[in-house]
């Protein structure tokens, strides 16, 4: 069972989660891992350095906000094999990275996005009329 650490005024206390067995018992089906709990200051390079000791990384990406460019607090790490990903998951789950406790879980496949809305009619140029009252333009 995994143990989670909380820090209270300089001393550490071990807290056991009821979901810890679920988190560690799910099996990996792909070599891609989801890493949550990242510091806002953790970048791609720090994530790569922390995880490269467990095997050959193919990708280490921290997800950032498009508008601000700041980290959203999570990222993804991909390995060449599932065995390497499993070692990294066991070795880095509930560990400290840049002062924050991170959690490593199997990455879920991305869901397909809804298609974009159709382009607006270029004839009206965004001007709409109230069909009930109408507008004659006089």
PDB file of C-alpha atoms in Angstrom:
ATOM      1  CA  UNK A   1       0.000   0.000   0.000  1.00  0.00           C
ATOM      2  CA  UNK A   2       1.176   3.426  -0.827  1.00  0.00           C
ATOM      3  CA  UNK A   3       1.642   5.958   1.903  1.00  0.00           C
ATOM      4  CA  UNK A   4       1.141   9.651   1.409  1.00  0.00           C
ATOM      5  CA  UNK A   5       3.115  12.257   3.244  1.00  0.00           C
ATOM      6  CA  UNK A   6       1.762  15.542   4.494  1.00  0.00           C
ATOM      7  CA  UNK A   7       3.941  18.164   6.001  1.00  0.00           C
ATOM      8  CA  UNK A   8       2.706  20.105   9.018  1.00  0.00           C
ATOM      9  CA  UNK A   9       4.940  22.844  10.446  1.00  0.00           C
ATOM     10  CA  UNK A  10       8.219  21.139   9.635  1.00  0.00           C
ATOM     11  CA  UNK A  11       7.383  17.644  10.884  1.00  0.00           C
ATOM     12  CA  UNK A  12       6.090  14.943   8.566  1.00  0.00           C
ATOM     13  CA  UNK A  13       3.079  12.747   9.185  1.00  0.00           C
ATOM     14  CA  UNK A  14       2.252   9.581   7.232  1.00  0.00           C
ATOM     15  CA  UNK A  15      -1.345   9.367   6.047  1.00  0.00           C
ATOM     16  CA  UNK A  16      -2.776   6.252   4.422  1.00  0.00           C
ATOM     17  CA  UNK A  17      -5.310   6.788   1.652  1.00  0.00           C
ATOM     18  CA  UNK A  18      -8.291   4.527   1.086  1.00  0.00           C
ATOM     19  CA  UNK A  19      -7.675   4.824  -2.667  1.00  0.00           C
ATOM     20  CA  UNK A  20      -3.977   3.958  -2.577  1.00  0.00           C
ATOM     21  CA  UNK A  21      -4.559   0.290  -3.399  1.00  0.00           C
ATOM     22  CA  UNK A  22      -6.676   1.232  -6.422  1.00  0.00           C
ATOM     23  CA  UNK A  23      -4.028   3.665  -7.637  1.00  0.00           C
ATOM     24  CA  UNK A  24      -1.220   1.064  -7.563  1.00  0.00           C
ATOM     25  CA  UNK A  25      -3.164  -2.031  -8.615  1.00  0.00           C
ATOM     26  CA  UNK A  26      -4.269  -0.766 -12.020  1.00  0.00           C
ATOM     27  CA  UNK A  27      -2.086  -2.313 -14.705  1.00  0.00           C
ATOM     28  CA  UNK A  28      -0.342  -0.460 -17.477  1.00  0.00           C
ATOM     29  CA  UNK A  29      -1.494  -1.062 -21.028  1.00  0.00           C
ATOM     30  CA  UNK A  30       0.761   1.549 -22.643  1.00  0.00           C
ATOM     31  CA  UNK A  31       4.170   3.033 -21.826  1.00  0.00           C
ATOM     32  CA  UNK A  32       2.662   6.506 -21.281  1.00  0.00           C
ATOM     33  CA  UNK A  33       2.260   7.859 -17.737  1.00  0.00           C
ATOM     34  CA  UNK A  34       0.218  10.753 -16.359  1.00  0.00           C
ATOM     35  CA  UNK A  35       2.079  12.798 -13.725  1.00  0.00           C
ATOM     36  CA  UNK A  36      -0.027  15.060 -11.482  1.00  0.00           C
ATOM     37  CA  UNK A  37       0.797  17.381  -8.611  1.00  0.00           C
ATOM     38  CA  UNK A  38       3.660  19.120 -10.413  1.00  0.00           C
ATOM     39  CA  UNK A  39       4.963  22.447  -9.199  1.00  0.00           C
ATOM     40  CA  UNK A  40       4.099  25.460 -11.351  1.00  0.00           C
ATOM     41  CA  UNK A  41       7.843  25.901 -11.840  1.00  0.00           C
ATOM     42  CA  UNK A  42       8.570  22.354 -13.065  1.00  0.00           C
ATOM     43  CA  UNK A  43       9.468  22.325 -16.756  1.00  0.00           C
ATOM     44  CA  UNK A  44       9.984  19.665 -19.395  1.00  0.00           C
ATOM     45  CA  UNK A  45      13.703  19.353 -18.610  1.00  0.00           C
ATOM     46  CA  UNK A  46      13.208  18.847 -14.843  1.00  0.00           C
ATOM     47  CA  UNK A  47      10.525  16.241 -15.533  1.00  0.00           C
ATOM     48  CA  UNK A  48      12.861  14.445 -17.948  1.00  0.00           C
ATOM     49  CA  UNK A  49      15.758  14.451 -15.470  1.00  0.00           C
ATOM     50  CA  UNK A  50      13.576  13.024 -12.696  1.00  0.00           C
ATOM     51  CA  UNK A  51      12.229  10.140 -14.806  1.00  0.00           C
ATOM     52  CA  UNK A  52      15.164   9.214 -17.071  1.00  0.00           C
ATOM     53  CA  UNK A  53      16.810   6.979 -14.463  1.00  0.00           C
ATOM     54  CA  UNK A  54      14.050   4.376 -14.921  1.00  0.00           C
ATOM     55  CA  UNK A  55      14.579   3.761 -18.629  1.00  0.00           C
ATOM     56  CA  UNK A  56      14.739   5.263 -22.089  1.00  0.00           C
ATOM     57  CA  UNK A  57      12.320   8.189 -22.317  1.00  0.00           C
ATOM     58  CA  UNK A  58      10.656   9.006 -25.602  1.00  0.00           C
ATOM     59  CA  UNK A  59       8.774  12.065 -24.265  1.00  0.00           C
ATOM     60  CA  UNK A  60       8.520  14.211 -21.139  1.00  0.00           C
ATOM     61  CA  UNK A  61       5.992  17.025 -21.484  1.00  0.00           C
ATOM     62  CA  UNK A  62       4.579  19.457 -18.919  1.00  0.00           C
ATOM     63  CA  UNK A  63       1.196  20.795 -20.038  1.00  0.00           C
ATOM     64  CA  UNK A  64       1.018  24.596 -20.071  1.00  0.00           C
ATOM     65  CA  UNK A  65      -1.753  27.160 -20.302  1.00  0.00           C
ATOM     66  CA  UNK A  66      -1.991  28.643 -23.793  1.00  0.00           C
ATOM     67  CA  UNK A  67      -2.688  32.176 -22.623  1.00  0.00           C
ATOM     68  CA  UNK A  68      -0.130  32.517 -19.822  1.00  0.00           C
ATOM     69  CA  UNK A  69       2.436  29.853 -20.699  1.00  0.00           C
ATOM     70  CA  UNK A  70       2.458  28.651 -17.063  1.00  0.00           C
ATOM     71  CA  UNK A  71       2.325  24.997 -16.099  1.00  0.00           C
ATOM     72  CA  UNK A  72      -1.116  23.523 -15.388  1.00  0.00           C
ATOM     73  CA  UNK A  73       0.405  21.240 -12.741  1.00  0.00           C
ATOM     74  CA  UNK A  74       0.430  17.989 -14.699  1.00  0.00           C
ATOM     75  CA  UNK A  75       2.297  16.330 -17.519  1.00  0.00           C
ATOM     76  CA  UNK A  76       3.019  13.122 -19.403  1.00  0.00           C
ATOM     77  CA  UNK A  77       6.045  10.830 -19.593  1.00  0.00           C
ATOM     78  CA  UNK A  78       6.464   8.128 -22.232  1.00  0.00           C
ATOM     79  CA  UNK A  79       8.922   5.224 -22.249  1.00  0.00           C
ATOM     80  CA  UNK A  80       9.928   2.756 -24.919  1.00  0.00           C
ATOM     81  CA  UNK A  81       8.546  -0.265 -23.012  1.00  0.00           C
ATOM     82  CA  UNK A  82       5.757  -0.916 -20.537  1.00  0.00           C
ATOM     83  CA  UNK A  83       8.259  -2.488 -18.108  1.00  0.00           C
ATOM     84  CA  UNK A  84      10.235   0.750 -17.911  1.00  0.00           C
ATOM     85  CA  UNK A  85       7.039   2.697 -17.355  1.00  0.00           C
ATOM     86  CA  UNK A  86       6.044   0.339 -14.533  1.00  0.00           C
ATOM     87  CA  UNK A  87       9.427   0.819 -12.833  1.00  0.00           C
ATOM     88  CA  UNK A  88       9.059   4.591 -13.105  1.00  0.00           C
ATOM     89  CA  UNK A  89       5.536   4.461 -11.730  1.00  0.00           C
ATOM     90  CA  UNK A  90       6.627   2.442  -8.705  1.00  0.00           C
ATOM     91  CA  UNK A  91       9.740   4.557  -8.181  1.00  0.00           C
ATOM     92  CA  UNK A  92       8.240   8.044  -8.519  1.00  0.00           C
ATOM     93  CA  UNK A  93       4.662   7.745  -7.219  1.00  0.00           C
ATOM     94  CA  UNK A  94       4.122   9.866  -4.072  1.00  0.00           C
ATOM     95  CA  UNK A  95       7.667  11.266  -4.243  1.00  0.00           C
ATOM     96  CA  UNK A  96       8.844  14.878  -4.055  1.00  0.00           C
ATOM     97  CA  UNK A  97       9.757  16.768  -7.225  1.00  0.00           C
ATOM     98  CA  UNK A  98      10.658  20.456  -6.959  1.00  0.00           C
ATOM     99  CA  UNK A  99       9.167  20.575  -3.460  1.00  0.00           C
ATOM    100  CA  UNK A 100       5.781  19.081  -4.380  1.00  0.00           C
ATOM    101  CA  UNK A 101       4.468  15.512  -3.967  1.00  0.00           C
ATOM    102  CA  UNK A 102       3.732  14.048  -7.385  1.00  0.00           C
ATOM    103  CA  UNK A 103       1.475  11.148  -8.313  1.00  0.00           C
ATOM    104  CA  UNK A 104       2.111   8.851 -11.275  1.00  0.00           C
ATOM    105  CA  UNK A 105      -0.758   6.987 -12.927  1.00  0.00           C
ATOM    106  CA  UNK A 106      -1.350   5.256 -16.263  1.00  0.00           C
ATOM    107  CA  UNK A 107      -2.304   7.751 -18.954  1.00  0.00           C
ATOM    108  CA  UNK A 108      -5.800   7.362 -20.353  1.00  0.00           C
ATOM    109  CA  UNK A 109      -6.292   7.590 -24.108  1.00  0.00           C
ATOM    110  CA  UNK A 110      -7.379  11.033 -25.242  1.00  0.00           C
ATOM    111  CA  UNK A 111     -11.051  11.420 -26.049  1.00  0.00           C
ATOM    112  CA  UNK A 112     -11.993  12.626 -29.533  1.00  0.00           C
ATOM    113  CA  UNK A 113     -13.001  16.273 -29.569  1.00  0.00           C
ATOM    114  CA  UNK A 114     -16.221  17.612 -31.020  1.00  0.00           C
ATOM    115  CA  UNK A 115     -15.867  19.012 -34.530  1.00  0.00           C
ATOM    116  CA  UNK A 116     -15.484  22.783 -34.741  1.00  0.00           C
ATOM    117  CA  UNK A 117     -18.614  24.811 -35.498  1.00  0.00           C
ATOM    118  CA  UNK A 118     -19.270  25.546 -39.169  1.00  0.00           C
ATOM    119  CA  UNK A 119     -18.011  28.901 -40.474  1.00  0.00           C
ATOM    120  CA  UNK A 120     -20.474  31.763 -40.244  1.00  0.00           C
ATOM    121  CA  UNK A 121     -22.263  33.078 -43.291  1.00  0.00           C
ATOM    122  CA  UNK A 122     -20.021  35.699 -44.885  1.00  0.00           C
ATOM    123  CA  UNK A 123     -22.952  37.518 -46.511  1.00  0.00           C
ATOM    124  CA  UNK A 124     -24.454  38.837 -43.244  1.00  0.00           C
ATOM    125  CA  UNK A 125     -21.121  39.887 -41.673  1.00  0.00           C
ATOM    126  CA  UNK A 126     -22.485  39.118 -38.196  1.00  0.00           C
ATOM    127  CA  UNK A 127     -25.583  41.358 -38.537  1.00  0.00           C
ATOM    128  CA  UNK A 128     -28.770  39.611 -37.571  1.00  0.00           C
ATOM    129  CA  UNK A 129     -32.351  40.851 -37.767  1.00  0.00           C
ATOM    130  CA  UNK A 130     -35.361  40.147 -35.633  1.00  0.00           C
ATOM    131  CA  UNK A 131     -37.612  38.129 -37.943  1.00  0.00           C
ATOM    132  CA  UNK A 132     -40.712  38.871 -35.849  1.00  0.00           C
ATOM    133  CA  UNK A 133     -40.528  42.659 -36.108  1.00  0.00           C
ATOM    134  CA  UNK A 134     -38.360  42.871 -39.164  1.00  0.00           C
ATOM    135  CA  UNK A 135     -36.261  45.718 -40.401  1.00  0.00           C
ATOM    136  CA  UNK A 136     -37.008  47.430 -43.617  1.00  0.00           C
ATOM    137  CA  UNK A 137     -34.065  49.771 -43.733  1.00  0.00           C
ATOM    138  CA  UNK A 138     -36.188  52.861 -44.479  1.00  0.00           C
TER     139      UNK A 138
END
